[in-house]
CSV table of C-alpha atoms in Angstrom, one decimal:
chain,number,residue,atom,x,y,z
A,1,MET,CA,88.2,74.0,88.3
A,2,ILE,CA,86.3,77.3,88.0
A,3,ASP,CA,84.4,76.5,91.1
A,4,GLN,CA,87.7,75.8,92.9
A,5,LEU,CA,89.1,79.2,91.8
A,6,ARG,CA,86.0,80.9,93.2
A,7,GLU,CA,86.2,78.9,96.5
A,8,LEU,CA,89.9,79.8,96.8
A,9,GLU,CA,89.0,83.5,96.2
A,10,ASP,CA,86.4,83.3,99.0
A,11,VAL,CA,89.1,81.7,101.3
A,12,LYS,CA,91.4,84.6,100.5
A,13,SER,CA,88.8,87.2,101.4
A,14,ALA,CA,87.9,85.3,104.6
A,15,ALA,CA,91.6,85.1,105.6
A,16,ALA,CA,92.0,88.8,105.0
A,17,ALA,CA,89.0,89.5,107.3
A,18,LYS,CA,90.6,87.2,109.9
A,19,GLN,CA,93.9,89.0,109.6
A,20,ALA,CA,92.1,92.4,110.1
A,21,ARG,CA,90.4,91.1,113.2
A,22,ILE,CA,93.6,89.7,114.7
A,23,ALA,CA,95.5,92.9,113.9
A,24,VAL,CA,93.0,95.0,115.9
A,25,ALA,CA,93.0,92.6,118.8
A,26,TYR,CA,96.8,92.5,118.9
A,27,GLU,CA,97.1,96.3,118.8
A,28,LEU,CA,94.7,96.5,121.8
A,29,ALA,CA,96.6,93.9,123.7
A,30,ALA,CA,99.9,95.6,122.9
A,31,ARG,CA,98.6,99.0,124.1
A,32,GLN,CA,97.4,97.5,127.4
A,33,GLU,CA,100.8,95.9,127.9
A,34,GLN,CA,102.7,99.1,127.1
A,35,ALA,CA,100.4,101.1,129.4
A,36,GLU,CA,101.1,98.6,132.3
A,37,ALA,CA,104.8,99.0,131.6
A,38,GLY,CA,104.6,102.8,132.0
A,39,VAL,CA,104.8,103.9,128.4
A,40,PRO,CA,103.5,107.5,128.0
A,41,ALA,CA,100.0,107.8,126.5
A,42,ASP,CA,101.2,109.5,123.4
A,43,GLU,CA,103.6,106.7,122.6
A,44,LEU,CA,101.2,103.8,123.1
A,45,GLY,CA,101.0,101.5,120.0
A,46,ALA,CA,104.4,102.5,118.7
A,47,GLY,CA,105.9,99.8,116.5
A,48,VAL,CA,102.7,97.7,116.5
A,49,GLY,CA,101.9,98.4,112.9
A,50,ALA,CA,105.5,97.4,111.9
A,51,GLU,CA,105.2,94.1,113.6
A,52,ILE,CA,101.9,93.4,111.9
A,53,ALA,CA,103.4,94.2,108.5
A,54,LEU,CA,106.5,92.0,109.0
A,55,ALA,CA,104.2,89.1,110.1
A,56,ARG,CA,102.4,89.5,106.8
A,57,ARG,CA,105.7,89.7,104.9
A,58,GLU,CA,105.1,93.4,104.1
A,59,SER,CA,107.3,96.4,104.5
A,60,PRO,CA,107.2,97.9,108.0
A,61,SER,CA,106.1,101.2,106.5
A,62,ARG,CA,102.8,99.6,105.4
A,63,GLY,CA,101.9,98.5,108.9
A,64,ALA,CA,99.9,101.6,109.7
A,65,ARG,CA,97.7,101.2,106.6
A,66,LEU,CA,97.1,97.5,107.4
A,67,LEU,CA,96.2,98.3,111.0
A,68,GLY,CA,94.1,101.2,110.0
A,69,LEU,CA,92.2,99.0,107.5
A,70,GLY,CA,91.4,96.5,110.3
A,71,LYS,CA,90.2,99.2,112.7
A,72,ALA,CA,88.0,100.8,110.1
A,73,LEU,CA,86.5,97.5,109.0
A,74,VAL,CA,85.6,96.7,112.6
A,75,GLU,CA,83.6,100.0,112.6
A,76,MET,CA,81.9,99.0,109.3
A,77,PRO,CA,80.2,95.7,110.0
A,78,HIS,CA,78.5,95.3,106.6
A,79,THR,CA,81.7,95.9,104.7
A,80,PHE,CA,83.5,93.5,107.0
A,81,ALA,CA,80.8,90.9,106.5
A,82,ALA,CA,81.1,91.3,102.7
A,83,LEU,CA,84.8,90.7,103.0
A,84,GLU,CA,84.4,87.8,105.2
A,85,SER,CA,81.9,86.1,102.9
A,86,GLY,CA,83.8,86.8,99.7
A,87,GLN,CA,81.4,89.5,98.3
A,88,LEU,CA,84.3,91.9,98.4
A,89,ASN,CA,88.0,91.2,98.2
A,90,GLU,CA,90.6,92.9,100.3
A,91,TRP,CA,91.4,95.6,97.8
A,92,ARG,CA,87.8,96.6,97.2
A,93,ALA,CA,87.2,96.6,100.9
A,94,THR,CA,90.2,98.9,101.2
A,95,LEU,CA,88.6,101.3,98.6
A,96,VAL,CA,85.4,101.5,100.7
A,97,VAL,CA,87.4,102.3,103.8
A,98,LYS,CA,89.6,104.9,102.0
A,99,GLU,CA,86.7,106.8,100.7
A,100,THR,CA,85.1,107.1,104.2
A,101,ALA,CA,88.2,107.9,106.1
A,102,CYS,CA,87.3,111.6,106.4
A,103,LEU,CA,84.0,110.8,108.1
A,104,ALA,CA,83.2,110.6,111.8
A,105,VAL,CA,82.6,107.1,113.2
A,106,GLU,CA,78.8,107.4,113.2
A,107,ASP,CA,78.7,108.8,109.7
A,108,ARG,CA,81.0,106.0,108.5
A,109,ALA,CA,78.7,103.5,110.1
A,110,ALA,CA,75.7,105.1,108.3
A,111,VAL,CA,77.4,104.9,104.9
A,112,ASP,CA,78.2,101.3,105.6
A,113,GLU,CA,74.6,100.6,106.4
A,114,GLU,CA,73.4,102.5,103.4
A,115,LEU,CA,75.6,100.6,101.0
A,116,ALA,CA,75.1,97.3,102.8
A,117,ALA,CA,77.8,95.6,100.8
A,118,ASP,CA,77.1,92.3,102.4
A,119,SER,CA,73.7,92.3,100.7
A,120,GLY,CA,75.3,92.1,97.3
A,121,SER,CA,74.7,95.7,96.3
A,122,LEU,CA,78.4,96.1,95.3
A,123,ALA,CA,78.7,92.6,93.9
A,124,GLY,CA,80.0,92.6,90.3
A,125,ARG,CA,81.0,96.3,90.4
A,126,GLY,CA,84.4,97.5,89.3
A,127,ASP,CA,86.7,99.7,91.3
A,128,ARG,CA,85.5,102.9,89.8
A,129,ALA,CA,81.8,102.1,90.4
A,130,ILE,CA,82.5,101.2,94.0
A,131,ILE,CA,84.5,104.4,94.6
A,132,ALA,CA,81.7,106.5,93.0
A,133,ALA,CA,79.0,104.8,95.1
A,134,VAL,CA,80.9,105.3,98.4
A,135,ARG,CA,81.8,108.9,97.6
A,136,ALA,CA,78.2,109.8,96.8
A,137,ALA,CA,77.1,108.2,100.1
A,138,ALA,CA,79.8,109.9,102.0
A,139,TYR,CA,79.0,113.3,100.5
A,140,ARG,CA,75.3,112.9,101.4
A,141,ARG,CA,76.2,112.2,105.0
A,142,ASP,CA,78.8,114.9,105.6
A,143,PRO,CA,79.5,117.2,102.6
A,144,HIS,CA,81.7,119.5,104.7
A,145,SER,CA,84.1,116.8,105.7
A,146,VAL,CA,84.5,115.7,102.1
A,147,ALA,CA,85.1,119.3,101.0
A,148,ARG,CA,87.6,119.8,103.7
A,149,ARG,CA,89.5,116.7,102.6
A,150,ALA,CA,89.6,118.0,99.1
A,151,SER,CA,91.0,121.4,100.3
A,152,HIS,CA,93.6,119.7,102.4
A,153,ALA,CA,94.7,117.4,99.6
A,154,VAL,CA,96.7,120.2,98.0
A,155,ASN,CA,99.2,119.8,100.8
A,156,GLU,CA,99.8,116.3,99.7
A,157,ARG,CA,101.2,117.3,96.3
A,158,THR,CA,104.4,115.4,95.6
A,159,ILE,CA,106.7,113.8,93.0
A,160,THR,CA,107.5,110.1,93.1
A,161,LEU,CA,109.8,107.9,91.1
A,162,ARG,CA,109.3,104.2,90.6
A,163,PRO,CA,111.2,101.6,88.5
A,164,ALA,CA,109.6,100.4,85.3
A,165,PRO,CA,110.7,97.5,83.0
A,166,ASP,CA,113.5,97.8,80.5
A,167,THR,CA,115.6,100.4,82.3
A,168,MET,CA,112.7,102.9,82.4
A,169,THR,CA,111.1,104.7,85.3
A,170,ARG,CA,107.8,106.3,86.1
A,171,LEU,CA,108.1,109.9,87.3
A,172,THR,CA,104.7,110.8,88.7
A,173,ALA,CA,103.4,114.1,89.9
A,174,LEU,CA,100.5,114.4,92.2
A,175,LEU,CA,99.2,118.0,91.6
A,176,PRO,CA,96.0,120.0,92.1
A,177,VAL,CA,93.8,119.5,89.1
A,178,ALA,CA,94.2,123.0,87.6
A,179,GLU,CA,98.0,122.8,87.7
A,180,GLY,CA,98.1,119.3,86.4
A,181,VAL,CA,95.9,120.1,83.4
A,182,ALA,CA,97.9,123.3,82.7
A,183,ALA,CA,101.2,121.4,82.7
A,184,TYR,CA,99.9,118.7,80.4
A,185,ALA,CA,98.3,121.3,78.1
A,186,ALA,CA,101.7,123.1,77.8
A,187,LEU,CA,103.5,119.9,76.9
A,188,THR,CA,100.8,118.9,74.4
A,189,ARG,CA,101.0,122.3,72.6
A,190,HIS,CA,104.8,122.0,72.4
A,191,ALA,CA,104.5,118.5,70.9
A,192,ASP,CA,101.8,119.4,68.5
A,193,ALA,CA,103.9,122.3,67.2
A,194,LEU,CA,106.9,120.1,66.6
A,195,LYS,CA,104.9,117.4,64.9
A,196,SER,CA,103.3,119.9,62.6
A,197,SER,CA,106.8,121.0,61.5
A,198,GLY,CA,107.8,117.4,60.6
A,199,GLU,CA,109.3,116.1,63.8
A,200,GLU,CA,109.7,112.3,63.6
A,201,ARG,CA,109.6,111.5,67.3
A,202,SER,CA,106.2,110.4,68.7
A,203,LYS,CA,104.1,112.9,70.5
A,204,GLY,CA,104.6,111.2,73.8
A,205,ALA,CA,108.4,111.1,73.4
A,206,ILE,CA,108.4,114.8,72.6
A,207,MET,CA,106.4,115.6,75.7
A,208,ALA,CA,108.7,113.4,77.8
A,209,ASP,CA,111.9,115.0,76.4
A,210,GLU,CA,110.5,118.5,76.9
A,211,LEU,CA,109.6,117.8,80.5
A,212,VAL,CA,113.1,116.6,81.3
A,213,GLU,CA,114.7,119.5,79.6
A,214,ARG,CA,112.5,122.1,81.3
A,215,VAL,CA,113.0,120.6,84.8
A,216,THR,CA,116.8,119.9,84.6
A,217,GLY,CA,117.8,122.6,82.1
A,218,THR,CA,119.8,120.0,80.2
A,219,PRO,CA,118.7,118.0,77.1
A,220,GLY,CA,120.1,114.8,78.5
A,221,GLY,CA,118.8,115.5,81.9
A,222,TYR,CA,121.5,113.9,84.1
A,223,THR,CA,124.6,116.1,83.8
A,224,GLY,CA,126.2,116.7,87.1
A,225,ILE,CA,124.1,114.2,89.0
A,226,ASP,CA,125.7,111.3,91.0
A,227,LEU,CA,124.0,108.3,89.5
A,228,GLN,CA,125.8,105.6,91.5
A,229,LEU,CA,126.1,103.2,88.6
A,230,VAL,CA,127.9,100.1,89.8
A,231,MET,CA,129.5,97.6,87.4
A,232,THR,CA,132.5,95.3,87.1
A,233,ASP,CA,135.7,96.4,85.3
A,234,ARG,CA,135.0,93.7,82.7
A,235,THR,CA,131.7,95.2,81.9
A,236,LEU,CA,133.1,98.7,81.6
A,237,PHE,CA,136.3,98.0,79.7
A,238,GLN,CA,135.8,94.6,78.0
A,239,GLY,CA,132.2,94.6,77.0
A,240,ASP,CA,131.3,91.8,79.4
A,241,SER,CA,127.6,90.8,79.6
A,242,GLU,CA,127.6,91.0,83.5
A,243,PRO,CA,124.8,93.4,84.3
A,244,ALA,CA,125.3,96.6,86.3
A,245,ARG,CA,123.3,98.1,89.2
A,246,LEU,CA,121.8,101.6,89.2
A,247,THR,CA,121.2,102.9,92.8
A,248,GLY,CA,117.5,103.6,93.2
A,249,TYR,CA,116.5,101.4,90.2
A,250,GLY,CA,118.1,98.0,90.3
A,251,ILE,CA,119.7,95.8,87.8
A,252,VAL,CA,120.4,97.2,84.3
A,253,PRO,CA,122.1,95.6,81.2
A,254,GLY,CA,125.8,96.1,80.8
A,255,GLU,CA,125.4,97.6,77.3
A,256,TRP,CA,123.0,100.2,78.8
A,257,ALA,CA,125.5,101.0,81.5
A,258,ARG,CA,128.2,101.6,79.0
A,259,LYS,CA,126.0,103.9,76.9
A,260,ALA,CA,125.0,105.8,80.1
A,261,ILE,CA,128.6,106.7,80.9
A,262,ARG,CA,129.3,107.7,77.3
A,263,GLY,CA,126.1,109.9,77.1
A,264,GLU,CA,124.6,107.8,74.3
A,265,LEU,CA,121.3,106.7,76.0
A,266,MET,CA,119.2,108.8,73.6
A,267,ALA,CA,121.1,107.7,70.5
A,268,ASP,CA,118.2,105.4,69.4
A,269,ALA,CA,115.7,108.2,69.8
A,270,GLY,CA,117.6,110.6,67.6
A,271,PRO,CA,121.0,112.0,66.6
A,272,PRO,CA,123.5,111.5,69.5
A,273,PRO,CA,124.6,114.8,71.1
A,274,SER,CA,128.3,115.6,71.0
A,275,ALA,CA,130.4,115.5,74.2
A,276,ASP,CA,130.5,119.3,74.1
A,277,ASP,CA,126.7,119.5,74.0
A,278,THR,CA,126.1,117.1,76.9
A,279,GLY,CA,128.8,118.5,79.2
A,280,LEU,CA,128.9,115.0,80.7
A,281,GLN,CA,131.6,114.3,83.3
A,282,VAL,CA,132.3,110.7,84.3
A,283,TRP,CA,134.1,109.9,87.6
A,284,LEU,CA,135.2,106.4,88.3
A,285,ARG,CA,135.4,105.1,91.9
A,286,ARG,CA,137.0,101.7,92.5
A,287,LEU,CA,135.2,99.1,94.7
A,288,TYR,CA,136.7,96.0,96.2
A,289,THR,CA,134.6,92.9,96.8
A,290,ALA,CA,135.3,89.5,98.3
A,291,PRO,CA,135.6,87.0,95.4
A,292,ALA,CA,133.1,84.4,96.7
A,293,SER,CA,130.4,86.3,98.6
A,294,GLY,CA,130.5,89.7,96.8
A,295,GLU,CA,130.8,91.4,100.2
A,296,LEU,CA,131.9,95.0,99.7
A,297,VAL,CA,135.2,95.2,101.6
A,298,GLY,CA,136.7,98.5,100.5
A,299,MET,CA,136.5,101.6,98.3
A,300,ASP,CA,139.1,103.8,96.5
A,301,SER,CA,141.2,105.7,98.9
A,302,LYS,CA,139.8,109.0,97.7
A,303,ALA,CA,136.4,108.0,99.1
A,304,ARG,CA,137.5,107.1,102.6
A,305,LEU,CA,136.9,110.4,104.3
A,306,PHE,CA,134.7,110.0,107.3
A,307,PRO,CA,131.8,110.3,107.4
A,308,ALA,CA,131.3,111.0,103.7
A,309,GLY,CA,133.3,108.0,102.6
A,310,LEU,CA,131.7,105.6,105.0
A,311,ARG,CA,128.2,106.9,104.1
A,312,ARG,CA,128.9,106.3,100.5
A,313,PHE,CA,130.2,102.8,101.2
A,314,ILE,CA,127.0,101.8,103.1
A,315,GLN,CA,124.8,103.3,100.5
A,316,VAL,CA,126.5,101.4,97.7
A,317,ARG,CA,126.5,98.1,99.7
A,318,ASP,CA,122.8,98.3,100.8
A,319,ASP,CA,121.3,100.0,97.7
A,320,THR,CA,117.8,100.2,99.4
A,321,CYS,CA,116.3,100.1,102.9
A,322,ARG,CA,117.7,97.1,104.7
A,323,ALA,CA,114.5,96.4,106.7
A,324,PRO,CA,112.9,93.0,105.7
A,325,TYR,CA,110.5,93.3,102.8
A,326,CYS,CA,111.2,97.0,102.4
A,327,ASP,CA,112.9,98.3,99.3
A,328,ALA,CA,112.3,102.1,99.8
A,329,PRO,CA,115.1,104.5,99.1
A,330,ILE,CA,117.7,105.0,101.9
A,331,ARG,CA,117.1,108.1,103.9
A,332,HIS,CA,118.9,107.5,107.2
A,333,LEU,CA,122.2,105.7,108.0
A,334,ASP,CA,121.6,103.7,111.1
A,335,HIS,CA,123.9,102.3,113.8
A,336,ILE,CA,122.7,98.7,114.1
A,337,ILE,CA,123.8,98.7,117.7
A,338,PRO,CA,122.9,102.2,118.7
A,339,TRP,CA,125.6,104.7,119.2
A,340,HIS,CA,124.3,105.5,122.7
A,341,HIS,CA,124.8,101.8,123.5
A,342,ASP,CA,128.4,102.1,122.5
A,343,GLY,CA,127.8,100.9,119.0
A,344,PRO,CA,130.8,101.7,116.8
A,345,THR,CA,130.6,103.8,113.7
A,346,THR,CA,131.8,101.2,111.2
A,347,SER,CA,130.5,99.6,108.0
A,348,THR,CA,129.8,96.4,109.9
A,349,ASN,CA,127.6,98.2,112.5
A,350,GLY,CA,126.0,100.5,109.8
A,351,GLN,CA,122.9,100.0,107.6
A,352,GLY,CA,120.8,102.1,105.3
A,353,LEU,CA,117.2,102.5,106.3
A,354,CYS,CA,114.2,104.5,105.1
A,355,GLU,CA,112.8,107.1,107.5
A,356,ALA,CA,109.8,105.0,108.6
A,357,CYS,CA,111.9,101.9,109.3
A,358,ASN,CA,114.5,103.8,111.2
A,359,HIS,CA,111.9,105.4,113.5
A,360,THR,CA,110.3,101.9,114.0
A,361,LYS,CA,113.7,100.4,115.0
A,362,GLU,CA,114.1,103.0,117.7
A,363,THR,CA,110.8,102.2,119.5
A,364,PRO,CA,111.0,100.2,122.8
A,365,GLY,CA,111.4,96.4,122.4
A,366,TRP,CA,113.0,96.5,119.0
A,367,ALA,CA,116.7,95.4,118.6
A,368,ALA,CA,119.0,94.5,115.9
A,369,LYS,CA,122.5,92.9,115.5
A,370,THR,CA,124.9,92.0,112.8
A,371,VAL,CA,125.0,88.2,112.1
A,372,THR,CA,127.4,88.1,109.1
A,373,ARG,CA,129.4,84.9,108.9
A,374,PRO,CA,132.7,84.4,107.1
A,375,GLY,CA,132.2,84.1,103.4
A,376,GLN,CA,128.7,85.7,103.5
A,377,ARG,CA,127.5,89.2,102.7
A,378,HIS,CA,126.6,91.6,105.5
A,379,SER,CA,123.4,90.4,107.3
A,380,VAL,CA,121.3,92.0,110.0
A,381,GLU,CA,118.9,90.2,112.3
A,382,THR,CA,116.0,92.3,113.7
A,383,ARG,CA,114.1,91.2,116.8
A,384,THR,CA,110.6,92.6,117.5
A,385,PRO,CA,109.0,93.1,120.9
A,386,THR,CA,107.2,89.7,120.6
A,387,GLY,CA,110.4,87.9,120.1
A,388,HIS,CA,110.1,87.2,116.4
A,389,THR,CA,113.2,87.6,114.3
A,390,TYR,CA,113.7,88.7,110.7
A,391,ARG,CA,116.9,88.7,108.7
A,392,SER,CA,118.0,90.9,105.8
A,393,THR,CA,121.1,90.4,103.7
A,394,ALA,CA,122.9,93.1,101.6
A,395,PRO,CA,122.1,92.5,97.9
A,396,PRO,CA,124.9,91.0,95.7
A,397,LEU,CA,127.0,93.5,93.8
A,398,PRO,CA,127.5,93.0,90.0
A,399,GLY,CA,130.1,90.4,89.4
A,400,THR,CA,129.4,88.3,92.5
A,401,ALA,CA,130.4,84.7,91.8
A,402,SER,CA,127.2,83.2,93.1
A,403,GLN,CA,124.4,85.6,93.9
A,404,LEU,CA,122.5,82.8,95.7
A,405,ILE,CA,125.2,81.8,98.1
A,406,ASN,CA,123.8,83.6,101.1
A,407,ARG,CA,120.2,82.8,100.3
A,408,VAL,CA,120.9,79.1,100.0
A,409,ALA,CA,122.9,79.0,103.2
A,410,ILE,CA,120.3,80.9,105.2
A,411,ALA,CA,117.5,78.8,103.7
A,412,ALA,CA,119.4,75.6,104.6
A,413,GLU,CA,119.9,76.8,108.1
A,414,ASP,CA,116.2,77.7,108.4
A,415,TRP,CA,115.1,74.4,107.0
A,416,GLN,CA,117.3,72.5,109.5
A,417,ARG,CA,115.9,74.4,112.4
A,418,ASP,CA,112.3,73.9,111.2
A,419,HIS,CA,113.0,70.2,110.4
A,420,HIS,CA,114.3,69.8,114.0
A,421,LEU,CA,111.2,71.4,115.4
A,422,ARG,CA,108.9,69.3,113.2
A,423,ARG,CA,110.7,66.1,114.4
A,424,ARG,CA,110.2,67.2,118.1
A,425,ARG,CA,106.5,67.9,117.4
A,426,THR,CA,106.1,64.6,115.7
A,427,LYS,CA,107.7,62.7,118.6
A,428,ALA,CA,105.5,64.5,121.0
A,429,GLU,CA,102.4,63.8,119.0
A,430,ARG,CA,103.3,60.1,118.8
A,431,ARG,CA,103.8,60.0,122.5
A,432,LEU,CA,100.5,61.6,123.1
A,433,GLN,CA,98.7,59.2,120.7
A,434,PHE,CA,100.3,56.3,122.5
A,435,GLN,CA,99.2,57.6,125.9
A,436,GLN,CA,95.7,58.1,124.7
A,437,ALA,CA,95.6,54.6,123.2
A,438,VAL,CA,96.8,53.1,126.5
A,439,LEU,CA,94.1,55.1,128.5
A,440,TRP,CA,91.4,54.0,126.1
């Protein structure tokens, strides 16, 4: 069985290499087709990466990285051969490409030849060892390019927020090394001082609480912020176990949601603050959903101002980007049928998209339409320039009678279509076999 596991791992690496080669070939063919169609030179290749990502069941925003990996591997034959033979997996081949991205093509090829990953020099090495070896080789070839990349990296400083298990999140800061070390040292000194005075919280908890208070100016950290916490009236008033949904995070337990609106989330970590200390203001907005499908059909009359009310309606309904396989935060509200094509400004013709997916949808050859059926939640079908279609359905709101109703219906429809195609292929194959038998 161990041998089978190794063989399957080799197959995965070989398949990744084949996908990279196909992606590069498709991008070249698409560019030629677009050029023949009169597309301006600076727009050639638009939307190609998104198509590649969707075909690989990835978010369209990852398409550029997948295509870039394929292009770089073609320019690094030794690394490509190592991937193809199973000496490297796709992730470690990506690390090699990433660390040589700042080099010119000829220097990248020289680093590739120096490491000769296909000869086994990187076999058995971990991620850090591979990164260190590639960085050293890259610096020897072109130290100025590596130094320039380091100096430009300061412009990429940013803050990100990602969900974590058990109603937690990971707030990550990408900072220049001096600033990051200084911030961590300041939080550490503060925690050490409190621990020495008898503070019972852990050092990590003290540092986290201090960070939130310094950034927000509030001990609780969320006063005056619209959290968009969606729950049923039964969960709110009757202690029902139906979970709630926090926009930007996902599903949370009902008990956690009730504590959130009462300002008691930190009660387990220490004495609960009084209402006067938190200054917490809770506003309730009523949502109306269809009993069977959970489709959002209305909001409280106070929230119906256009466009603010409609914008809030779509954000609550869609929760995250509606592009297939993408769950990035909503940044743009999009007309499914474009406004300049007489698409109405309605909830049915609206969807929430991230910035990258919205720009992709506007490239030539892409189209979308609403395909919602009675009794099902809002669904959008996206059609790519190659004619492939992908469907996304709005997530179920808390309290939906059956959260699988749309998924089951769509899966059944897809199965019936695929079954019909298989039957047609089977009949054609039998007919061909009969003809070949007769000729023989």
